[in-house]
Amino acid sequence: VIESPAFTIEDDGYILLVSGGSEMDATYVSLVEAQGNRELIRLVGGKSNHFDRKYVDTRRWKGAKVFIRIADKARAGWGHINFGGIYQAEAVN
């Protein structure tokens, strides 16, 4: 498990690029509230190494400090997760 530095949600939505395994408990990318460590969203891959563009509506968390958590704990087939970054939604449309 690795975690990013905390940052402030400033936009209404973001695109996260995710691929790899789809085990919700073992291979995922999540957005976590920095104060309280509450997970806001959890994303998984689609059993493919092709990055999927996952839109996350962040309007309700605007102004909150968050961080990205990437977990890669699976040992079976597709036991990995790939994270290609987080982007302002309008920047990649």
PDB file of N, CA and C in Angstrom:
ATOM      1  N   VAL A   1       0.853  -1.174   0.000  1.00  0.00           N
ATOM      2  CA  VAL A   1       0.000   0.000   0.000  1.00  0.00           C
ATOM      3  C   VAL A   1       0.895   1.232   0.000  1.00  0.00           C
ATOM      4  N   ILE A   2       0.615   2.156  -0.920  1.00  0.00           N
ATOM      5  CA  ILE A   2       1.331   3.430  -0.925  1.00  0.00           C
ATOM      6  C   ILE A   2       0.308   4.558  -0.903  1.00  0.00           C
ATOM      7  N   GLU A   3       0.721   5.714  -0.392  1.00  0.00           N
ATOM      8  CA  GLU A   3      -0.185   6.855  -0.281  1.00  0.00           C
ATOM      9  C   GLU A   3       0.517   8.116  -0.762  1.00  0.00           C
ATOM     10  N   SER A   4      -0.263   8.965  -1.415  1.00  0.00           N
ATOM     11  CA  SER A   4       0.266  10.236  -1.907  1.00  0.00           C
ATOM     12  C   SER A   4       0.299  11.259  -0.781  1.00  0.00           C
ATOM     13  N   PRO A   5       1.002  12.349  -1.000  1.00  0.00           N
ATOM     14  CA  PRO A   5       0.857  13.481  -0.075  1.00  0.00           C
ATOM     15  C   PRO A   5      -0.576  14.008  -0.164  1.00  0.00           C
ATOM     16  N   ALA A   6      -1.036  14.649   0.892  1.00  0.00           N
ATOM     17  CA  ALA A   6      -2.388  15.218   0.909  1.00  0.00           C
ATOM     18  C   ALA A   6      -2.464  16.417  -0.029  1.00  0.00           C
ATOM     19  N   PHE A   7      -3.633  16.604  -0.626  1.00  0.00           N
ATOM     20  CA  PHE A   7      -3.894  17.760  -1.475  1.00  0.00           C
ATOM     21  C   PHE A   7      -5.349  18.170  -1.281  1.00  0.00           C
ATOM     22  N   THR A   8      -5.686  19.378  -1.719  1.00  0.00           N
ATOM     23  CA  THR A   8      -7.038  19.905  -1.561  1.00  0.00           C
ATOM     24  C   THR A   8      -7.828  19.704  -2.842  1.00  0.00           C
ATOM     25  N   ILE A   9      -9.038  19.190  -2.699  1.00  0.00           N
ATOM     26  CA  ILE A   9      -9.925  19.051  -3.859  1.00  0.00           C
ATOM     27  C   ILE A   9     -10.407  20.441  -4.241  1.00  0.00           C
ATOM     28  N   GLU A  10     -10.097  20.850  -5.458  1.00  0.00           N
ATOM     29  CA  GLU A  10     -10.433  22.188  -5.926  1.00  0.00           C
ATOM     30  C   GLU A  10     -11.444  22.187  -7.065  1.00  0.00           C
ATOM     31  N   ASP A  11     -11.658  21.044  -7.701  1.00  0.00           N
ATOM     32  CA  ASP A  11     -12.521  20.976  -8.878  1.00  0.00           C
ATOM     33  C   ASP A  11     -13.756  20.120  -8.606  1.00  0.00           C
ATOM     34  N   ASP A  12     -14.730  20.254  -9.503  1.00  0.00           N
ATOM     35  CA  ASP A  12     -15.981  19.501  -9.378  1.00  0.00           C
ATOM     36  C   ASP A  12     -15.816  18.026  -9.694  1.00  0.00           C
ATOM     37  N   GLY A  13     -14.804  17.694 -10.475  1.00  0.00           N
ATOM     38  CA  GLY A  13     -14.599  16.307 -10.846  1.00  0.00           C
ATOM     39  C   GLY A  13     -13.189  16.073 -11.349  1.00  0.00           C
ATOM     40  N   TYR A  14     -12.773  14.837 -11.231  1.00  0.00           N
ATOM     41  CA  TYR A  14     -11.447  14.432 -11.676  1.00  0.00           C
ATOM     42  C   TYR A  14     -11.559  13.124 -12.445  1.00  0.00           C
ATOM     43  N   ILE A  15     -10.590  12.900 -13.312  1.00  0.00           N
ATOM     44  CA  ILE A  15     -10.439  11.626 -14.004  1.00  0.00           C
ATOM     45  C   ILE A  15      -9.238  10.927 -13.376  1.00  0.00           C
ATOM     46  N   LEU A  16      -9.423   9.683 -12.966  1.00  0.00           N
ATOM     47  CA  LEU A  16      -8.323   8.854 -12.491  1.00  0.00           C
ATOM     48  C   LEU A  16      -8.131   7.743 -13.513  1.00  0.00           C
ATOM     49  N   LEU A  17      -6.895   7.488 -13.894  1.00  0.00           N
ATOM     50  CA  LEU A  17      -6.587   6.414 -14.833  1.00  0.00           C
ATOM     51  C   LEU A  17      -6.185   5.185 -14.035  1.00  0.00           C
ATOM     52  N   VAL A  18      -6.965   4.110 -14.201  1.00  0.00           N
ATOM     53  CA  VAL A  18      -6.763   2.894 -13.421  1.00  0.00           C
ATOM     54  C   VAL A  18      -6.852   1.683 -14.346  1.00  0.00           C
ATOM     55  N   SER A  19      -5.999   0.700 -14.120  1.00  0.00           N
ATOM     56  CA  SER A  19      -6.087  -0.579 -14.831  1.00  0.00           C
ATOM     57  C   SER A  19      -5.534  -1.662 -13.922  1.00  0.00           C
ATOM     58  N   GLY A  20      -5.581  -2.896 -14.418  1.00  0.00           N
ATOM     59  CA  GLY A  20      -5.065  -4.013 -13.644  1.00  0.00           C
ATOM     60  C   GLY A  20      -6.182  -4.852 -13.055  1.00  0.00           C
ATOM     61  N   GLY A  21      -5.927  -5.417 -11.876  1.00  0.00           N
ATOM     62  CA  GLY A  21      -6.868  -6.324 -11.236  1.00  0.00           C
ATOM     63  C   GLY A  21      -8.137  -5.651 -10.755  1.00  0.00           C
ATOM     64  N   SER A  22      -9.152  -6.486 -10.492  1.00  0.00           N
ATOM     65  CA  SER A  22     -10.459  -5.946 -10.096  1.00  0.00           C
ATOM     66  C   SER A  22     -10.932  -6.474  -8.745  1.00  0.00           C
ATOM     67  N   GLU A  23     -10.008  -6.925  -7.905  1.00  0.00           N
ATOM     68  CA  GLU A  23     -10.386  -7.389  -6.571  1.00  0.00           C
ATOM     69  C   GLU A  23     -10.573  -6.175  -5.662  1.00  0.00           C
ATOM     70  N   MET A  24     -11.829  -5.880  -5.325  1.00  0.00           N
ATOM     71  CA  MET A  24     -12.161  -4.678  -4.566  1.00  0.00           C
ATOM     72  C   MET A  24     -11.432  -4.603  -3.213  1.00  0.00           C
ATOM     73  N   ASP A  25     -11.123  -5.756  -2.617  1.00  0.00           N
ATOM     74  CA  ASP A  25     -10.461  -5.763  -1.314  1.00  0.00           C
ATOM     75  C   ASP A  25      -8.941  -5.813  -1.401  1.00  0.00           C
ATOM     76  N   ALA A  26      -8.400  -6.073  -2.600  1.00  0.00           N
ATOM     77  CA  ALA A  26      -6.961  -6.311  -2.678  1.00  0.00           C
ATOM     78  C   ALA A  26      -6.222  -5.415  -3.664  1.00  0.00           C
ATOM     79  N   THR A  27      -6.826  -5.056  -4.780  1.00  0.00           N
ATOM     80  CA  THR A  27      -6.154  -4.237  -5.797  1.00  0.00           C
ATOM     81  C   THR A  27      -7.046  -3.058  -6.127  1.00  0.00           C
ATOM     82  N   TYR A  28      -6.698  -1.894  -5.609  1.00  0.00           N
ATOM     83  CA  TYR A  28      -7.573  -0.734  -5.789  1.00  0.00           C
ATOM     84  C   TYR A  28      -6.812   0.581  -5.656  1.00  0.00           C
ATOM     85  N   VAL A  29      -7.460   1.625  -6.128  1.00  0.00           N
ATOM     86  CA  VAL A  29      -7.023   3.006  -5.938  1.00  0.00           C
ATOM     87  C   VAL A  29      -8.170   3.698  -5.216  1.00  0.00           C
ATOM     88  N   SER A  30      -7.873   4.379  -4.131  1.00  0.00           N
ATOM     89  CA  SER A  30      -8.942   5.056  -3.405  1.00  0.00           C
ATOM     90  C   SER A  30      -8.565   6.498  -3.109  1.00  0.00           C
ATOM     91  N   LEU A  31      -9.601   7.300  -2.938  1.00  0.00           N
ATOM     92  CA  LEU A  31      -9.466   8.690  -2.522  1.00  0.00           C
ATOM     93  C   LEU A  31      -9.882   8.716  -1.058  1.00  0.00           C
ATOM     94  N   VAL A  32      -8.994   9.216  -0.188  1.00  0.00           N
ATOM     95  CA  VAL A  32      -9.190   9.125   1.254  1.00  0.00           C
ATOM     96  C   VAL A  32      -9.134  10.518   1.872  1.00  0.00           C
ATOM     97  N   GLU A  33     -10.078  10.796   2.746  1.00  0.00           N
ATOM     98  CA  GLU A  33     -10.089  12.060   3.476  1.00  0.00           C
ATOM     99  C   GLU A  33      -8.892  12.083   4.423  1.00  0.00           C
ATOM    100  N   ALA A  34      -8.086  13.133   4.356  1.00  0.00           N
ATOM    101  CA  ALA A  34      -6.863  13.186   5.156  1.00  0.00           C
ATOM    102  C   ALA A  34      -7.163  13.256   6.649  1.00  0.00           C
ATOM    103  N   GLN A  35      -8.155  14.027   7.026  1.00  0.00           N
ATOM    104  CA  GLN A  35      -8.521  14.117   8.438  1.00  0.00           C
ATOM    105  C   GLN A  35      -9.584  13.055   8.713  1.00  0.00           C
ATOM    106  N   GLY A  36      -9.243  12.063   9.470  1.00  0.00           N
ATOM    107  CA  GLY A  36     -10.180  11.001   9.782  1.00  0.00           C
ATOM    108  C   GLY A  36      -9.935   9.722   9.008  1.00  0.00           C
ATOM    109  N   ASN A  37      -9.121   9.791   7.948  1.00  0.00           N
ATOM    110  CA  ASN A  37      -8.751   8.599   7.179  1.00  0.00           C
ATOM    111  C   ASN A  37      -9.963   7.866   6.590  1.00  0.00           C
ATOM    112  N   ARG A  38     -11.031   8.615   6.271  1.00  0.00           N
ATOM    113  CA  ARG A  38     -12.250   8.011   5.719  1.00  0.00           C
ATOM    114  C   ARG A  38     -12.120   7.865   4.210  1.00  0.00           C
ATOM    115  N   GLU A  39     -12.338   6.655   3.719  1.00  0.00           N
ATOM    116  CA  GLU A  39     -12.273   6.403   2.285  1.00  0.00           C
ATOM    117  C   GLU A  39     -13.515   6.987   1.616  1.00  0.00           C
ATOM    118  N   LEU A  40     -13.298   7.801   0.577  1.00  0.00           N
ATOM    119  CA  LEU A  40     -14.408   8.441  -0.126  1.00  0.00           C
ATOM    120  C   LEU A  40     -14.856   7.644  -1.340  1.00  0.00           C
ATOM    121  N   ILE A  41     -13.908   7.137  -2.099  1.00  0.00           N
ATOM    122  CA  ILE A  41     -14.213   6.298  -3.263  1.00  0.00           C
ATOM    123  C   ILE A  41     -13.144   5.232  -3.382  1.00  0.00           C
ATOM    124  N   ARG A  42     -13.498   4.136  -4.048  1.00  0.00           N
ATOM    125  CA  ARG A  42     -12.544   3.063  -4.312  1.00  0.00           C
ATOM    126  C   ARG A  42     -12.758   2.614  -5.747  1.00  0.00           C
ATOM    127  N   LEU A  43     -11.672   2.538  -6.507  1.00  0.00           N
ATOM    128  CA  LEU A  43     -11.723   2.155  -7.915  1.00  0.00           C
ATOM    129  C   LEU A  43     -10.840   0.939  -8.150  1.00  0.00           C
ATOM    130  N   VAL A  44     -11.267   0.077  -9.072  1.00  0.00           N
ATOM    131  CA  VAL A  44     -10.477  -1.102  -9.439  1.00  0.00           C
ATOM    132  C   VAL A  44     -10.290  -1.119 -10.950  1.00  0.00           C
ATOM    133  N   GLY A  45      -9.356  -1.936 -11.392  1.00  0.00           N
ATOM    134  CA  GLY A  45      -9.134  -2.118 -12.820  1.00  0.00           C
ATOM    135  C   GLY A  45     -10.176  -3.047 -13.418  1.00  0.00           C
ATOM    136  N   GLY A  46     -10.093  -3.252 -14.700  1.00  0.00           N
ATOM    137  CA  GLY A  46     -11.039  -4.100 -15.404  1.00  0.00           C
ATOM    138  C   GLY A  46     -10.413  -5.378 -15.934  1.00  0.00           C
ATOM    139  N   LYS A  47      -9.425  -5.912 -15.202  1.00  0.00           N
ATOM    140  CA  LYS A  47      -8.667  -7.090 -15.643  1.00  0.00           C
ATOM    141  C   LYS A  47      -8.075  -6.863 -17.030  1.00  0.00           C
ATOM    142  N   SER A  48      -7.470  -5.699 -17.166  1.00  0.00           N
ATOM    143  CA  SER A  48      -6.813  -5.289 -18.399  1.00  0.00           C
ATOM    144  C   SER A  48      -5.703  -4.322 -18.022  1.00  0.00           C
ATOM    145  N   ASN A  49      -4.676  -4.242 -18.843  1.00  0.00           N
ATOM    146  CA  ASN A  49      -3.628  -3.249 -18.612  1.00  0.00           C
ATOM    147  C   ASN A  49      -3.876  -1.967 -19.398  1.00  0.00           C
ATOM    148  N   HIS A  50      -5.019  -1.882 -20.056  1.00  0.00           N
ATOM    149  CA  HIS A  50      -5.434  -0.655 -20.731  1.00  0.00           C
ATOM    150  C   HIS A  50      -6.077   0.256 -19.688  1.00  0.00           C
ATOM    151  N   PHE A  51      -5.538   1.475 -19.548  1.00  0.00           N
ATOM    152  CA  PHE A  51      -6.068   2.393 -18.549  1.00  0.00           C
ATOM    153  C   PHE A  51      -7.503   2.787 -18.869  1.00  0.00           C
ATOM    154  N   ASP A  52      -8.376   2.639 -17.875  1.00  0.00           N
ATOM    155  CA  ASP A  52      -9.747   3.130 -17.965  1.00  0.00           C
ATOM    156  C   ASP A  52      -9.796   4.514 -17.348  1.00  0.00           C
ATOM    157  N   ARG A  53     -10.533   5.408 -17.982  1.00  0.00           N
ATOM    158  CA  ARG A  53     -10.748   6.753 -17.443  1.00  0.00           C
ATOM    159  C   ARG A  53     -11.939   6.677 -16.498  1.00  0.00           C
ATOM    160  N   LYS A  54     -11.685   6.847 -15.213  1.00  0.00           N
ATOM    161  CA  LYS A  54     -12.737   6.766 -14.191  1.00  0.00           C
ATOM    162  C   LYS A  54     -13.048   8.184 -13.722  1.00  0.00           C
ATOM    163  N   TYR A  55     -14.264   8.657 -14.050  1.00  0.00           N
ATOM    164  CA  TYR A  55     -14.676   9.992 -13.615  1.00  0.00           C
ATOM    165  C   TYR A  55     -15.168   9.916 -12.174  1.00  0.00           C
ATOM    166  N   VAL A  56     -14.687  10.848 -11.345  1.00  0.00           N
ATOM    167  CA  VAL A  56     -15.124  10.930  -9.950  1.00  0.00           C
ATOM    168  C   VAL A  56     -15.690  12.323  -9.722  1.00  0.00           C
ATOM    169  N   ASP A  57     -16.967  12.377  -9.375  1.00  0.00           N
ATOM    170  CA  ASP A  57     -17.648  13.642  -9.049  1.00  0.00           C
ATOM    171  C   ASP A  57     -17.225  14.026  -7.633  1.00  0.00           C
ATOM    172  N   THR A  58     -16.500  15.132  -7.499  1.00  0.00           N
ATOM    173  CA  THR A  58     -15.960  15.525  -6.198  1.00  0.00           C
ATOM    174  C   THR A  58     -16.620  16.788  -5.643  1.00  0.00           C
ATOM    175  N   ARG A  59     -17.738  17.194  -6.207  1.00  0.00           N
ATOM    176  CA  ARG A  59     -18.390  18.430  -5.745  1.00  0.00           C
ATOM    177  C   ARG A  59     -18.662  18.413  -4.238  1.00  0.00           C
ATOM    178  N   ARG A  60     -19.106  17.292  -3.707  1.00  0.00           N
ATOM    179  CA  ARG A  60     -19.459  17.249  -2.270  1.00  0.00           C
ATOM    180  C   ARG A  60     -18.238  17.294  -1.367  1.00  0.00           C
ATOM    181  N   TRP A  61     -17.044  17.070  -1.919  1.00  0.00           N
ATOM    182  CA  TRP A  61     -15.820  17.089  -1.118  1.00  0.00           C
ATOM    183  C   TRP A  61     -14.934  18.291  -1.436  1.00  0.00           C
ATOM    184  N   LYS A  62     -15.448  19.228  -2.213  1.00  0.00           N
ATOM    185  CA  LYS A  62     -14.661  20.406  -2.607  1.00  0.00           C
ATOM    186  C   LYS A  62     -14.144  21.123  -1.362  1.00  0.00           C
ATOM    187  N   GLY A  63     -12.861  21.427  -1.364  1.00  0.00           N
ATOM    188  CA  GLY A  63     -12.218  22.090  -0.234  1.00  0.00           C
ATOM    189  C   GLY A  63     -11.621  21.124   0.779  1.00  0.00           C
ATOM    190  N   ALA A  64     -11.945  19.851   0.673  1.00  0.00           N
ATOM    191  CA  ALA A  64     -11.423  18.853   1.620  1.00  0.00           C
ATOM    192  C   ALA A  64      -9.984  18.473   1.267  1.00  0.00           C
ATOM    193  N   LYS A  65      -9.207  18.168   2.293  1.00  0.00           N
ATOM    194  CA  LYS A  65      -7.853  17.627   2.098  1.00  0.00           C
ATOM    195  C   LYS A  65      -7.986  16.115   1.974  1.00  0.00           C
ATOM    196  N   VAL A  66      -7.390  15.571   0.920  1.00  0.00           N
ATOM    197  CA  VAL A  66      -7.469  14.139   0.645  1.00  0.00           C
ATOM    198  C   VAL A  66      -6.097  13.621   0.215  1.00  0.00           C
ATOM    199  N   PHE A  67      -5.994  12.308   0.120  1.00  0.00           N
ATOM    200  CA  PHE A  67      -4.812  11.694  -0.474  1.00  0.00           C
ATOM    201  C   PHE A  67      -5.256  10.468  -1.253  1.00  0.00           C
ATOM    202  N   ILE A  68      -4.381   9.994  -2.107  1.00  0.00           N
ATOM    203  CA  ILE A  68      -4.658   8.803  -2.906  1.00  0.00           C
ATOM    204  C   ILE A  68      -3.941   7.621  -2.264  1.00  0.00           C
ATOM    205  N   ARG A  69      -4.684   6.534  -2.105  1.00  0.00           N
ATOM    206  CA  ARG A  69      -4.115   5.288  -1.578  1.00  0.00           C
ATOM    207  C   ARG A  69      -4.157   4.254  -2.704  1.00  0.00           C
ATOM    208  N   ILE A  70      -3.043   3.598  -2.938  1.00  0.00           N
ATOM    209  CA  ILE A  70      -2.966   2.546  -3.960  1.00  0.00           C
ATOM    210  C   ILE A  70      -2.595   1.248  -3.250  1.00  0.00           C
ATOM    211  N   ALA A  71      -3.481   0.254  -3.358  1.00  0.00           N
ATOM    212  CA  ALA A  71      -3.258  -1.031  -2.695  1.00  0.00           C
ATOM    213  C   ALA A  71      -3.066  -2.115  -3.747  1.00  0.00           C
ATOM    214  N   ASP A  72      -2.075  -2.918  -3.538  1.00  0.00           N
ATOM    215  CA  ASP A  72      -1.720  -4.002  -4.463  1.00  0.00           C
ATOM    216  C   ASP A  72      -1.395  -5.228  -3.610  1.00  0.00           C
ATOM    217  N   LYS A  73      -2.448  -5.845  -3.031  1.00  0.00           N
ATOM    218  CA  LYS A  73      -2.256  -6.914  -2.047  1.00  0.00           C
ATOM    219  C   LYS A  73      -2.658  -8.301  -2.548  1.00  0.00           C
ATOM    220  N   ALA A  74      -3.108  -8.431  -3.776  1.00  0.00           N
ATOM    221  CA  ALA A  74      -3.565  -9.730  -4.285  1.00  0.00           C
ATOM    222  C   ALA A  74      -2.374 -10.598  -4.679  1.00  0.00           C
ATOM    223  N   ARG A  75      -2.597 -11.898  -4.690  1.00  0.00           N
ATOM    224  CA  ARG A  75      -1.539 -12.834  -5.068  1.00  0.00           C
ATOM    225  C   ARG A  75      -1.961 -13.724  -6.226  1.00  0.00           C
ATOM    226  N   ALA A  76      -3.222 -13.703  -6.587  1.00  0.00           N
ATOM    227  CA  ALA A  76      -3.736 -14.552  -7.667  1.00  0.00           C
ATOM    228  C   ALA A  76      -3.615 -13.823  -9.011  1.00  0.00           C
ATOM    229  N   GLY A  77      -4.185 -14.416 -10.061  1.00  0.00           N
ATOM    230  CA  GLY A  77      -4.182 -13.794 -11.376  1.00  0.00           C
ATOM    231  C   GLY A  77      -4.783 -12.398 -11.337  1.00  0.00           C
ATOM    232  N   TRP A  78      -4.249 -11.507 -12.123  1.00  0.00           N
ATOM    233  CA  TRP A  78      -4.609 -10.094 -12.135  1.00  0.00           C
ATOM    234  C   TRP A  78      -4.413  -9.484 -10.748  1.00  0.00           C
ATOM    235  N   GLY A  79      -3.410  -9.955 -10.046  1.00  0.00           N
ATOM    236  CA  GLY A  79      -3.117  -9.468  -8.708  1.00  0.00           C
ATOM    237  C   GLY A  79      -2.226  -8.243  -8.718  1.00  0.00           C
ATOM    238  N   HIS A  80      -2.573  -7.265  -9.529  1.00  0.00           N
ATOM    239  CA  HIS A  80      -1.822  -6.012  -9.540  1.00  0.00           C
ATOM    240  C   HIS A  80      -2.772  -4.877  -9.913  1.00  0.00           C
ATOM    241  N   ILE A  81      -2.356  -3.663  -9.597  1.00  0.00           N
ATOM    242  CA  ILE A  81      -3.128  -2.468  -9.955  1.00  0.00           C
ATOM    243  C   ILE A  81      -2.165  -1.481 -10.601  1.00  0.00           C
ATOM    244  N   ASN A  82      -2.656  -0.747 -11.590  1.00  0.00           N
ATOM    245  CA  ASN A  82      -1.869   0.292 -12.255  1.00  0.00           C
ATOM    246  C   ASN A  82      -2.588   1.613 -12.063  1.00  0.00           C
ATOM    247  N   PHE A  83      -1.843   2.658 -11.766  1.00  0.00           N
ATOM    248  CA  PHE A  83      -2.414   3.996 -11.593  1.00  0.00           C
ATOM    249  C   PHE A  83      -1.686   4.948 -12.523  1.00  0.00           C
ATOM    250  N   GLY A  84      -2.448   5.571 -13.422  1.00  0.00           N
ATOM    251  CA  GLY A  84      -1.860   6.455 -14.419  1.00  0.00           C
ATOM    252  C   GLY A  84      -1.977   7.931 -14.113  1.00  0.00           C
ATOM    253  N   GLY A  85      -2.535   8.264 -12.945  1.00  0.00           N
ATOM    254  CA  GLY A  85      -2.589   9.655 -12.538  1.00  0.00           C
ATOM    255  C   GLY A  85      -4.001  10.150 -12.292  1.00  0.00           C
ATOM    256  N   ILE A  86      -4.062  11.369 -11.773  1.00  0.00           N
ATOM    257  CA  ILE A  86      -5.315  12.050 -11.509  1.00  0.00           C
ATOM    258  C   ILE A  86      -5.273  13.375 -12.271  1.00  0.00           C
ATOM    259  N   TYR A  87      -6.381  13.692 -12.951  1.00  0.00           N
ATOM    260  CA  TYR A  87      -6.411  14.854 -13.834  1.00  0.00           C
ATOM    261  C   TYR A  87      -7.728  15.611 -13.648  1.00  0.00           C
ATOM    262  N   GLN A  88      -7.659  16.921 -13.831  1.00  0.00           N
ATOM    263  CA  GLN A  88      -8.893  17.704 -13.834  1.00  0.00           C
ATOM    264  C   GLN A  88      -9.754  17.165 -14.975  1.00  0.00           C
ATOM    265  N   ALA A  89     -11.026  16.996 -14.726  1.00  0.00           N
ATOM    266  CA  ALA A  89     -11.907  16.388 -15.709  1.00  0.00           C
ATOM    267  C   ALA A  89     -11.889  17.139 -17.041  1.00  0.00           C
ATOM    268  N   GLU A  90     -11.929  18.462 -17.004  1.00  0.00           N
ATOM    269  CA  GLU A  90     -11.962  19.210 -18.248  1.00  0.00           C
ATOM    270  C   GLU A  90     -10.635  19.147 -19.012  1.00  0.00           C
ATOM    271  N   ALA A  91      -9.563  18.791 -18.312  1.00  0.00           N
ATOM    272  CA  ALA A  91      -8.249  18.745 -18.959  1.00  0.00           C
ATOM    273  C   ALA A  91      -8.090  17.530 -19.871  1.00  0.00           C
ATOM    274  N   VAL A  92      -8.881  16.474 -19.686  1.00  0.00           N
ATOM    275  CA  VAL A  92      -8.718  15.282 -20.487  1.00  0.00           C
ATOM    276  C   VAL A  92      -9.932  14.995 -21.357  1.00  0.00           C
ATOM    277  N   ASN A  93     -10.958  15.780 -21.297  1.00  0.00           N
ATOM    278  CA  ASN A  93     -12.154  15.564 -22.142  1.00  0.00           C
ATOM    279  C   ASN A  93     -11.905  16.006 -23.556  1.00  0.00           C
TER     280      ASN A  93
END
